[in-house]
Coordinates of C-alpha atoms and ligand atoms in Angstrom, one line a residue:
Chain N
M1 CA 0.7 18.3 10.1
T2 CA -2.8 17.6 8.6
G3 CA -1.4 14.5 6.9
M4 CA 0.0 13.1 10.0
W5 CA -2.9 14.1 12.1
T6 CA -5.2 12.2 9.4
L7 CA -3.1 9.1 9.6
F8 CA -3.3 9.1 13.3
K9 CA -6.9 9.5 13.1
K10 CA -7.3 6.7 10.8
E11 CA -5.4 4.4 13.2
I12 CA -7.3 5.1 15.9
L13 CA -10.7 4.6 14.0
R14 CA -9.3 1.3 12.5
F15 CA -9.3 -0.1 16.1
W16 CA -12.0 1.8 17.5
K17 CA -14.6 0.5 14.7
V18 CA -13.7 -3.2 15.9
S19 CA -13.4 -2.3 19.6
F20 CA -15.0 -5.3 20.6
Q21 CA -12.1 -7.4 19.5
T22 CA -9.5 -4.6 20.1
V23 CA -10.7 -3.5 23.6
A24 CA -13.3 -5.7 25.0
A25 CA -11.5 -9.1 24.4
P26 CA -8.1 -8.1 26.0
V27 CA -10.0 -6.8 29.1
I28 CA -11.7 -10.1 29.3
T29 CA -8.6 -12.1 29.0
A30 CA -7.0 -9.7 31.6
L31 CA -9.8 -10.3 34.0
L32 CA -9.8 -14.1 33.4
Y33 CA -6.3 -14.0 34.6
L34 CA -7.1 -12.0 37.5
L35 CA -9.9 -14.5 38.7
I36 CA -7.8 -17.6 38.2
F37 CA -4.7 -16.2 39.5
S38 CA -6.0 -14.5 42.5
H39 CA -8.3 -17.3 43.5
V40 CA -5.4 -20.0 43.4
L41 CA -2.8 -17.9 44.8
A42 CA -4.3 -15.3 47.1
S43 CA -4.0 -17.4 50.4
H44 CA -0.6 -18.1 49.6
V45 CA 1.3 -15.1 48.4
Q46 CA 1.8 -11.9 49.9
V47 CA 4.3 -9.9 48.1
Y48 CA 4.4 -6.4 49.8
E49 CA 3.4 -5.7 53.5
G50 CA 0.0 -4.5 53.2
V51 CA -0.8 -5.5 49.7
T52 CA -3.2 -8.4 49.0
Y53 CA -2.2 -10.7 45.9
T54 CA -5.3 -9.6 44.1
A55 CA -4.4 -5.9 44.3
F56 CA -0.5 -6.8 43.5
L57 CA -1.7 -8.4 40.3
I58 CA -3.7 -5.7 39.1
P59 CA -1.2 -3.4 37.9
G60 CA 0.9 -6.1 36.1
L61 CA -2.3 -7.3 34.2
M62 CA -2.8 -3.7 33.2
M63 CA 0.4 -3.2 31.9
M64 CA 0.6 -6.3 30.4
S65 CA -2.6 -5.4 28.3
L66 CA -1.5 -2.3 27.5
L67 CA 2.0 -3.3 26.1
Q68 CA 0.3 -6.4 24.1
N69 CA -2.2 -4.0 22.7
A70 CA -0.1 -1.0 21.6
F71 CA 2.2 -3.8 19.9
A72 CA -0.8 -5.4 18.3
N73 CA -1.9 -1.9 17.0
S74 CA 0.9 -1.0 14.9
S75 CA 1.9 -4.5 13.8
S76 CA -1.4 -5.7 12.8
S77 CA -2.0 -2.5 10.9
L78 CA 1.3 -2.7 9.1
I79 CA 1.0 -6.3 8.5
Q80 CA -2.5 -6.2 7.2
S81 CA -2.0 -3.5 4.9
K82 CA 1.2 -5.3 3.5
V83 CA -0.4 -8.3 2.8
M84 CA -3.8 -6.8 1.3
G85 CA -1.6 -4.3 -0.6
N86 CA -3.3 -1.3 0.5
I87 CA -0.1 0.2 2.2
V88 CA 0.6 1.9 -1.5
F89 CA -2.0 4.3 -0.6
L90 CA 0.3 5.7 2.4
L91 CA 3.5 5.2 0.2
L92 CA 2.2 7.2 -2.5
T93 CA 1.6 10.3 -0.1
P94 CA 3.9 13.1 0.8
L95 CA 3.8 11.6 4.5
S96 CA 7.8 11.8 5.6
Y97 CA 9.2 8.8 7.7
R98 CA 8.9 10.7 10.7
Q99 CA 5.3 11.7 10.4
F100 CA 4.6 8.1 9.5
F101 CA 6.5 6.9 12.7
L102 CA 4.5 9.4 14.9
A103 CA 1.3 8.6 13.6
F104 CA 1.5 5.0 14.2
L105 CA 3.4 5.4 17.5
L106 CA 0.8 7.7 19.1
A107 CA -2.3 5.6 17.9
A108 CA -0.3 2.6 19.5
I109 CA 0.2 4.4 22.7
I110 CA -3.7 5.4 22.7
R111 CA -4.9 1.8 22.2
G112 CA -2.5 0.6 24.9
L113 CA -3.9 3.1 27.3
V114 CA -7.5 2.6 26.2
V115 CA -7.1 -1.0 27.1
G116 CA -5.1 -0.6 30.3
A117 CA -7.3 2.1 31.5
S118 CA -10.5 -0.3 30.7
V119 CA -8.8 -3.3 32.8
W120 CA -8.5 -0.8 35.6
L121 CA -11.8 0.5 35.5
V122 CA -13.3 -2.9 35.5
A123 CA -10.8 -4.2 38.4
L124 CA -12.0 -1.4 40.6
F125 CA -15.3 -3.6 41.1
F126 CA -13.0 -6.2 42.5
V127 CA -10.4 -4.6 44.7
D128 CA -9.4 -1.2 46.1
L129 CA -6.1 -0.3 44.6
P130 CA -3.9 2.7 46.1
V131 CA -2.7 5.3 43.8
A132 CA 0.8 6.4 45.3
Q133 CA 2.5 8.2 42.3
P134 CA 0.1 9.0 39.3
L135 CA 2.7 10.9 37.5
L136 CA 4.9 7.8 37.6
I137 CA 2.0 5.5 36.4
L138 CA 1.2 7.9 33.5
T139 CA 5.0 8.0 32.4
F140 CA 5.4 4.4 32.4
A141 CA 2.3 3.9 30.6
V142 CA 3.2 6.3 27.8
L143 CA 6.7 5.2 27.5
G144 CA 5.6 1.2 27.6
G145 CA 2.8 1.8 25.3
G146 CA 5.4 3.6 23.0
L147 CA 8.0 1.2 23.6
L148 CA 5.6 -1.7 22.3
G149 CA 4.2 0.6 19.8
T150 CA 7.6 1.0 18.2
L151 CA 8.3 -2.9 18.4
G152 CA 5.2 -3.1 16.6
I153 CA 6.2 -1.1 13.7
I154 CA 9.6 -3.0 13.4
A155 CA 7.7 -6.0 13.3
G156 CA 5.1 -4.7 10.9
I157 CA 8.1 -3.7 8.5
W158 CA 9.9 -6.8 8.9
A159 CA 7.1 -9.7 8.6
E160 CA 6.2 -10.1 5.0
K161 CA 3.2 -12.6 6.1
F162 CA 1.0 -13.4 8.9
D163 CA 2.8 -16.4 10.3
Q164 CA 5.9 -14.4 10.7
M165 CA 4.0 -11.9 12.5
A166 CA 2.7 -14.7 14.9
A167 CA 6.1 -15.8 15.2
F168 CA 7.5 -12.4 16.6
Q169 CA 4.5 -12.5 18.8
N170 CA 5.0 -15.8 20.3
F171 CA 8.6 -16.1 20.5
I172 CA 9.3 -12.4 21.6
I173 CA 6.5 -10.5 22.8
M174 CA 4.7 -13.4 25.0
P175 CA 7.7 -14.9 26.7
L176 CA 9.2 -11.3 27.7
S177 CA 5.8 -10.2 28.8
F178 CA 5.1 -13.4 30.9
L179 CA 8.5 -13.5 32.3
S180 CA 8.5 -10.1 33.4
G181 CA 6.9 -10.4 37.0
V182 CA 3.1 -9.9 36.2
F183 CA 2.2 -12.7 38.4
Y184 CA 5.2 -12.8 41.0
S185 CA 7.8 -10.6 42.5
I186 CA 11.0 -11.6 41.2
H187 CA 12.7 -11.8 44.7
S188 CA 10.7 -14.7 44.9
L189 CA 12.6 -16.4 41.9
P190 CA 15.8 -18.5 42.2
P191 CA 19.2 -16.3 41.8
F192 CA 19.8 -17.0 38.4
W193 CA 16.1 -16.5 37.0
Q194 CA 16.4 -13.2 39.0
K195 CA 19.4 -11.8 36.8
V196 CA 17.8 -13.0 33.5
S197 CA 14.6 -11.3 34.8
H198 CA 17.0 -8.1 34.9
L199 CA 17.6 -8.4 31.2
N200 CA 14.0 -8.2 30.3
P201 CA 13.0 -4.6 29.7
F202 CA 9.3 -5.4 30.2
F203 CA 10.2 -6.2 33.8
Y204 CA 11.4 -2.6 34.4
M205 CA 8.1 -1.4 32.7
I206 CA 5.9 -3.4 35.1
D207 CA 7.9 -2.7 38.1
G208 CA 7.8 0.8 37.7
F209 CA 4.4 1.0 36.7
R210 CA 3.4 -0.7 39.9
H211 CA 5.6 1.4 41.9
G212 CA 3.4 4.2 41.0
F213 CA 0.4 2.4 42.5
F214 CA 2.1 0.9 45.9
G215 CA 5.0 3.1 46.2
Q216 CA 7.2 0.1 46.6
G217 CA 8.8 -2.4 44.0
D218 CA 11.7 -4.8 43.0
I219 CA 14.0 -1.9 42.3
A220 CA 14.1 1.8 42.3
P221 CA 12.0 3.5 39.9
E222 CA 14.5 5.7 38.7
I223 CA 16.6 2.7 37.3
S224 CA 13.3 1.4 35.8
L225 CA 12.7 4.8 34.1
T226 CA 16.3 4.8 32.7
V227 CA 16.0 1.5 31.2
V228 CA 12.5 1.9 29.6
G229 CA 13.4 5.3 28.4
V230 CA 16.8 4.4 26.9
S231 CA 15.1 1.3 25.2
F232 CA 12.4 3.1 23.9
L233 CA 14.8 5.9 22.4
A234 CA 17.0 3.2 21.0
L235 CA 14.1 1.3 19.2
S236 CA 12.7 4.5 18.2
W237 CA 16.1 5.3 16.6
I238 CA 16.1 2.0 14.7
T239 CA 12.6 2.1 13.7
L240 CA 13.4 5.7 12.2
R241 CA 16.4 4.3 10.6
L242 CA 14.4 1.5 8.8
L243 CA 11.6 3.9 7.8
K244 CA 14.0 6.2 6.4
S245 CA 15.9 3.7 4.3
G246 CA 12.9 2.1 3.0
Y247 CA 13.5 -1.3 4.2
K248 CA 11.0 -3.7 2.7
L249 CA 8.5 -0.7 2.0
R250 CA 10.0 0.9 -1.0
G251 CA 12.0 -1.3 -3.3
Chain H
M1 CA 7.2 25.2 -19.6
T2 CA 8.3 22.5 -17.0
P3 CA 7.7 19.1 -18.3
A4 CA 5.1 17.0 -16.2
I5 CA 7.3 13.9 -16.5
Q6 CA 11.0 14.1 -17.1
I7 CA 12.9 10.8 -17.0
D8 CA 16.7 10.7 -17.7
Q9 CA 18.7 7.7 -17.9
V10 CA 17.0 5.6 -15.6
H11 CA 18.0 2.2 -14.9
K12 CA 16.3 -0.4 -12.4
S13 CA 17.8 -3.6 -11.4
F14 CA 16.0 -6.2 -9.1
G15 CA 19.1 -8.5 -8.3
A16 CA 21.1 -9.2 -11.2
F17 CA 17.8 -8.6 -13.3
E18 CA 17.8 -5.3 -15.4
A19 CA 14.1 -4.4 -15.5
L20 CA 14.8 -0.9 -16.8
R21 CA 17.9 -0.3 -19.1
G22 CA 18.2 3.6 -19.6
I23 CA 14.9 5.1 -20.1
D24 CA 14.7 8.8 -21.2
L25 CA 11.2 10.0 -21.5
T26 CA 9.9 13.7 -21.5
I27 CA 6.0 14.2 -21.0
A28 CA 4.8 18.0 -21.6
Q29 CA 2.2 19.1 -19.5
G30 CA -1.4 18.6 -20.7
E31 CA -0.6 15.6 -22.8
F32 CA -2.5 12.4 -22.8
F33 CA 0.4 10.0 -23.1
A34 CA 0.3 6.2 -23.5
L35 CA 3.0 3.8 -22.1
L36 CA 2.7 0.5 -24.2
G37 CA 4.3 -2.8 -24.1
P38 CA 4.2 -6.4 -23.7
N39 CA 3.6 -7.9 -20.2
G40 CA 7.0 -7.7 -18.4
A41 CA 8.4 -4.7 -20.5
G42 CA 8.8 -2.6 -17.3
K43 CA 5.8 -0.3 -17.5
S44 CA 4.7 -0.7 -13.9
T45 CA 8.3 -0.6 -12.7
L46 CA 8.7 2.7 -14.4
I47 CA 5.6 4.0 -12.9
N48 CA 6.4 2.6 -9.3
L49 CA 9.6 4.8 -9.6
L50 CA 7.9 7.8 -10.5
A51 CA 5.2 7.3 -7.5
G52 CA 8.4 6.5 -5.2
L53 CA 7.1 2.9 -4.4
L54 CA 10.4 2.0 -6.1
R55 CA 14.1 3.7 -6.0
P56 CA 15.9 3.9 -9.4
T57 CA 19.3 2.2 -9.5
S58 CA 20.6 4.9 -11.2
G59 CA 19.2 8.2 -13.3
K60 CA 16.7 10.8 -12.5
L61 CA 13.2 11.0 -12.5
S62 CA 10.8 14.3 -11.8
V63 CA 7.3 15.4 -11.6
M64 CA 6.8 19.2 -12.6
G65 CA 10.2 19.9 -12.0
H66 CA 10.4 18.1 -8.6
D67 CA 12.8 15.3 -8.0
V68 CA 11.2 12.1 -6.9
V69 CA 13.7 11.3 -4.4
N70 CA 15.4 14.6 -3.2
D71 CA 12.1 16.4 -3.3
Y72 CA 9.6 13.6 -3.1
Q73 CA 6.8 15.6 -1.0
S74 CA 6.6 18.1 -3.6
A75 CA 6.5 15.3 -6.2
R76 CA 4.0 13.3 -4.6
R77 CA 1.4 16.3 -4.2
L78 CA 1.7 16.8 -7.8
L79 CA 1.2 13.0 -8.8
G80 CA -1.9 10.8 -8.5
V81 CA -1.1 7.1 -9.3
V82 CA -3.8 4.4 -9.8
P83 CA -1.8 1.2 -9.2
Q84 CA -2.2 -1.9 -11.3
E85 CA -3.3 -4.3 -8.6
L86 CA -6.8 -3.8 -7.3
V87 CA -5.8 -2.9 -3.7
F88 CA -8.3 -1.3 -0.9
D89 CA -8.6 -0.9 2.8
P90 CA -11.1 -3.3 4.3
F91 CA -12.0 -1.1 7.0
F92 CA -13.6 2.0 5.6
N93 CA -16.1 3.0 3.1
V94 CA -15.7 4.9 -0.1
R95 CA -16.2 8.4 1.1
E96 CA -14.2 8.1 4.3
M97 CA -11.2 6.4 2.3
L98 CA -11.2 9.2 -0.2
R99 CA -11.2 11.9 2.8
F100 CA -8.3 10.2 4.5
Q101 CA -6.3 10.0 1.5
A102 CA -6.7 13.6 0.6
G103 CA -6.0 14.3 4.3
Y104 CA -2.6 12.5 3.8
F105 CA -2.0 15.0 1.3
G106 CA -2.6 17.7 3.7
L107 CA -6.1 18.6 2.5
G108 CA -9.1 18.9 5.0
K109 CA -12.8 19.9 4.5
E110 CA -12.3 22.5 2.1
N111 CA -11.6 19.5 -0.2
D112 CA -14.6 17.7 0.3
A113 CA -16.7 18.9 -2.6
W114 CA -13.9 17.8 -4.8
V115 CA -14.1 14.4 -3.2
D116 CA -17.9 14.3 -3.9
E117 CA -17.5 15.6 -7.4
V118 CA -15.2 12.6 -8.2
I119 CA -17.4 10.1 -6.4
E120 CA -20.4 11.1 -8.6
S121 CA -18.2 11.3 -11.8
L122 CA -16.9 7.8 -11.4
G123 CA -20.4 6.7 -10.7
L124 CA -19.8 6.1 -6.9
T125 CA -22.7 7.9 -5.5
D126 CA -24.7 4.8 -4.5
K127 CA -21.8 3.5 -2.9
A128 CA -20.3 6.2 -1.1
Y129 CA -21.1 4.7 2.2
T130 CA -20.6 1.2 1.2
N131 CA -17.5 -0.4 2.9
M132 CA -14.9 -1.1 0.4
R133 CA -14.8 -4.9 1.3
R134 CA -18.4 -5.1 0.1
L135 CA -17.9 -3.4 -3.5
S136 CA -17.7 -5.6 -6.7
G137 CA -14.5 -5.7 -8.8
G138 CA -15.7 -2.9 -11.1
M139 CA -16.6 -0.8 -8.2
K140 CA -13.3 -1.4 -6.4
R141 CA -11.8 -0.3 -9.6
R142 CA -13.6 3.1 -9.5
A143 CA -12.6 3.6 -6.1
L144 CA -9.0 2.8 -6.8
I145 CA -9.0 5.3 -9.5
A146 CA -11.0 8.1 -7.1
Q147 CA -8.5 7.5 -4.8
A148 CA -5.9 8.4 -7.0
L149 CA -7.5 11.6 -7.7
A150 CA -8.5 12.5 -4.2
H151 CA -6.0 15.3 -3.8
K152 CA -6.7 16.8 -7.5
P153 CA -3.4 16.1 -8.7
P154 CA -2.1 17.9 -12.1
V155 CA -0.3 14.6 -13.3
V156 CA -2.4 11.6 -13.0
V157 CA -0.8 8.1 -14.3
L158 CA -3.1 4.8 -14.7
D159 CA -1.6 1.6 -14.6
E160 CA -3.8 -0.3 -16.6
P161 CA -7.2 1.2 -15.4
T162 CA -9.2 -0.9 -17.7
A163 CA -8.0 -4.5 -17.1
G164 CA -10.9 -6.6 -16.3
V165 CA -13.4 -3.7 -16.5
D166 CA -16.6 -4.0 -18.5
V167 CA -17.2 -2.0 -21.6
E168 CA -19.7 0.5 -19.7
L169 CA -17.4 1.4 -17.1
R170 CA -14.5 1.9 -19.7
Q171 CA -16.6 4.5 -21.4
M172 CA -17.4 6.4 -18.4
L173 CA -13.9 6.1 -17.1
W174 CA -12.6 7.5 -20.4
E175 CA -15.2 10.3 -20.5
F176 CA -14.1 11.3 -17.1
I177 CA -10.4 11.0 -17.9
K178 CA -10.9 13.0 -21.4
R179 CA -12.7 15.6 -19.3
L180 CA -9.7 15.9 -16.7
N181 CA -7.2 16.0 -19.5
R182 CA -9.5 19.2 -21.2
E183 CA -9.3 20.9 -17.8
G184 CA -5.5 20.8 -17.9
H185 CA -4.4 17.3 -16.3
T186 CA -1.7 15.6 -17.7
I187 CA -2.7 11.8 -18.2
I188 CA -0.4 9.0 -18.6
L189 CA -1.6 5.6 -18.9
T190 CA -0.5 1.9 -19.7
T191 CA -3.0 -0.5 -21.1
H192 CA -3.3 -3.6 -23.1
Y193 CA -6.2 -2.3 -25.4
L194 CA -4.0 -0.7 -27.9
E195 CA -7.4 0.9 -29.6
E196 CA -7.8 2.6 -26.4
A197 CA -4.4 4.3 -26.7
E198 CA -5.0 4.9 -30.4
T199 CA -8.4 6.8 -29.9
L200 CA -7.3 8.7 -26.6
C201 CA -3.6 9.3 -26.7
S202 CA -1.6 11.9 -28.7
R203 CA 1.5 10.5 -27.9
V204 CA 2.9 6.9 -27.4
A205 CA 6.0 5.4 -26.0
M206 CA 6.5 1.6 -26.4
L207 CA 8.7 -0.2 -24.2
K208 CA 10.1 -3.7 -24.6
Q209 CA 12.6 -5.5 -22.1
G210 CA 13.3 -2.4 -20.3
K211 CA 13.9 -0.1 -23.1
V212 CA 11.9 2.6 -25.1
V213 CA 11.6 1.1 -28.8
A214 CA 9.2 3.7 -30.1
L215 CA 8.3 7.3 -29.2
D216 CA 6.2 9.3 -31.5
S217 CA 2.9 10.9 -31.7
T218 CA 0.1 8.1 -32.6
H219 CA -0.2 9.8 -35.9
N220 CA 3.3 9.1 -36.8
L221 CA 3.3 6.0 -35.4
L222 CA 0.5 4.9 -37.7
N223 CA 2.2 6.2 -40.5
R224 CA 5.2 4.2 -40.0
I225 CA 3.8 1.3 -41.4
P226 CA 2.7 2.1 -45.0
G227 CA -0.4 0.8 -46.9
K228 CA -3.0 -1.2 -45.6
N229 CA -4.3 -4.6 -44.4
L230 CA -6.2 -7.0 -46.5
R231 CA -8.5 -9.2 -44.7
L232 CA -9.8 -12.3 -46.8
R233 CA -12.0 -15.4 -46.0
L234 CA -10.7 -18.0 -48.1
A235 CA -11.8 -21.4 -48.8
A236 CA -8.5 -23.0 -48.4
T237 CA -6.0 -25.0 -46.3
S238 CA -2.7 -23.6 -47.5
L239 CA -1.7 -20.6 -49.2
P240 CA 0.5 -20.3 -52.3
A241 CA 4.2 -20.0 -51.5
S242 CA 4.4 -16.8 -53.0
L243 CA 1.9 -15.0 -50.6
T244 CA 3.5 -16.2 -47.3
P245 CA 5.9 -13.2 -47.0
L246 CA 2.9 -10.6 -46.8
L247 CA 1.0 -12.9 -44.4
R248 CA 0.6 -11.0 -41.1
S249 CA -2.1 -13.4 -39.1
Q250 CA -4.6 -15.9 -39.9
D251 CA -7.1 -17.5 -37.8
E252 CA -9.7 -20.1 -38.8
G253 CA -10.0 -19.1 -42.4
H254 CA -9.5 -15.5 -42.1
Y255 CA -6.1 -14.2 -43.6
T256 CA -4.7 -11.1 -43.0
F257 CA -2.1 -9.7 -45.6
A258 CA 0.0 -6.6 -44.9
L259 CA 0.2 -4.6 -48.0
P260 CA 2.8 -1.9 -48.4
E261 CA 1.0 -0.4 -51.2
V262 CA -2.8 -0.8 -52.0
A263 CA -1.9 -1.7 -55.7
Q264 CA -0.5 -5.2 -54.3
I265 CA -4.2 -6.2 -53.9
E266 CA -4.2 -7.5 -57.7
F267 CA -1.1 -9.5 -57.0
V268 CA -2.7 -11.2 -54.1
L269 CA -6.0 -11.9 -56.0
S270 CA -4.2 -13.2 -59.1
E271 CA -1.7 -15.6 -56.9
L272 CA -5.0 -17.0 -55.3
R273 CA -6.8 -17.0 -58.6
N274 CA -4.0 -19.1 -60.1
A275 CA -3.9 -21.3 -57.1
D276 CA -7.7 -22.0 -57.5
I277 CA -8.5 -20.7 -54.3
K278 CA -11.9 -18.9 -53.9
V279 CA -12.2 -15.8 -51.8
E280 CA -15.4 -15.9 -50.0
D281 CA -15.0 -12.3 -48.4
M282 CA -12.6 -9.3 -48.6
E283 CA -12.1 -6.2 -46.5
L284 CA -9.6 -3.4 -46.6
I285 CA -8.3 -2.4 -43.1
E286 CA -6.3 0.7 -41.8
V287 CA -3.4 -0.1 -40.0
D288 CA -3.7 0.1 -36.3
L289 CA -1.3 0.7 -33.3
E290 CA -1.2 -3.1 -32.8
D291 CA 0.3 -3.5 -36.2
V292 CA 2.9 -0.8 -35.3
F293 CA 3.3 -2.5 -32.1
M294 CA 3.7 -6.0 -33.6
E295 CA 6.0 -4.7 -35.9
I296 CA 8.3 -3.1 -33.5
V297 CA 8.4 -5.9 -30.9
R298 CA 9.1 -8.2 -34.0
Q299 CA 12.3 -6.1 -35.0
Ligands
LIG1 N1 10.0 -6.3 -7.0 C1 10.4 -7.1 -8.3 N2 11.3 -8.0 -8.0 C2 11.7 -8.8 -9.0 N3 11.7 -8.7 -10.4 C3 10.7 -7.6 -10.4 C4 9.9 -7.0 -9.6 N4 9.0 -6.1 -10.0 C5 9.1 -6.4 -11.4 N5 9.9 -7.4 -11.7 C6 10.2 -7.7 -13.0 O1 10.6 -6.5 -13.8 C7 10.0 -6.9 -15.1 C8 9.0 -5.8 -15.5 O2 7.9 -5.8 -14.5 P1 6.9 -4.9 -14.9 O3 7.3 -3.8 -14.6 O4 5.6 -5.2 -14.0 O5 6.3 -5.0 -16.1 P2 5.1 -4.5 -17.0 O6 4.2 -3.6 -16.1 O7 5.4 -3.8 -18.1 O8 4.1 -5.8 -17.2 C9 9.4 -8.0 -15.3 O9 10.1 -8.9 -15.6 C10 9.2 -8.6 -13.8 O10 9.1 -9.8 -13.3
LIG2 MG1 2.3 -4.0 -15.1

């Protein structure tokens, strides 16, 4: 337990020591999106009855920042320590692959939650946001952070160089997070793209999360919860398999 | 008593290349042991197998009786490894890093006194709160060694700890390692500096192309090559043909002859006199591990 706790603490400190980059910067990015999109679209779009577009946008931006930062935490820690070579300090220890997984996963979730909550706090200055079902919000936040944290571990194990990691980020994480309904309701899309969106797990994370605020969404939160929960378990299972086999970590 | 290290028939392949080809080795507790061999012999591979950074293609390795694969948690708790590459975590200072490292092994505040002792013994006190990134190469090397010792392992493996390290640090390092050995730690090291192995280690294994080609006490190995070395400075550009079989090495007028028997000095000198070659200086030298090494590697 001490071993896992130590690794978790180290992973938290690692991002906290540079919180200007790891927390403040993503919050500012989210805020820029908020200013630009709400300014451009506020008068044209109303997604739900009684919800302004700016209010609609905020949970999506929170979740998007949360997901991207949960991913960034585990993936950048792993790729950096692989490239620098200091990953051996972990590999030399008696930490089991499960402890290794849990420590990276929890730290990623915490980073995601810290960034997501910061976006919320700052956004509160601009707009009133209802909170319909707080437990749903928390559940989706934790599951979403977990899902992307796991994906970050997979990417960190797989990538051998920074540009491979960048490719993973640019070709998988970014498209999935932008095409997930952060900026729009998928009902406003043509039927084909609605179908495509239903294949994107990010869509369920964002829709379920938003449901927690407004009490309404594109689909039933039970469905979203199932999709996100099952995806999280499946990815965790894959990650644990990879870690157990020593894939790319122990030759 | 359970051996500190037990290695049975270990093979390790990288693709089609066989880096280790059937290694058998037993190292007793309390030994000061050297693993020697030319570059690429497989020393680091063997150490990485012990550490669990690599997995054997076949064969078994254990640390204090604990299999490094099946019982890896016990095995790793008992082992401290200093990697050959100078790696470090750029986010933390020396003391933070050491405390984290001990923490991974399940140790908490109760271990802090030891961490501070390691810091002091390795001359890192001034740098304890300096970020790893800002340390010089020598200081990084000390921190790397400190990290391997953070959990106070009974078996310590150092992979070329003195490569690229200045004389002062080497002295200090060996004093510390010798102290650990006196206190009961088993020490295993690889080094390029054979004289280090010769003065420090009681037993030596020589590796060549993935095989142990010699395994003996330092004393026995040194006695393996009988006789002495005769080092001469000669005013000559070529030697009489009769002397070339005895020649071991030469550099800029200095010729070193291997003499199985000391009496052969007379033969060498008379041949030189007959060839009218002037002896400018002369020295008789004991055989060292380097000679043994060259001899074995040549065979
Ligand atoms: N990960 C690896 N993949 C392929 N070949 C390797 C790998 N690690 C070591 N080798 C090869 O195995 C041989 C032994 O290397 P190593 O154990 O580092 O030697 P030493 O430490 O004795 O200099 C070398 O020929 C090296 O190129
Ligand atoms: Mg080596």
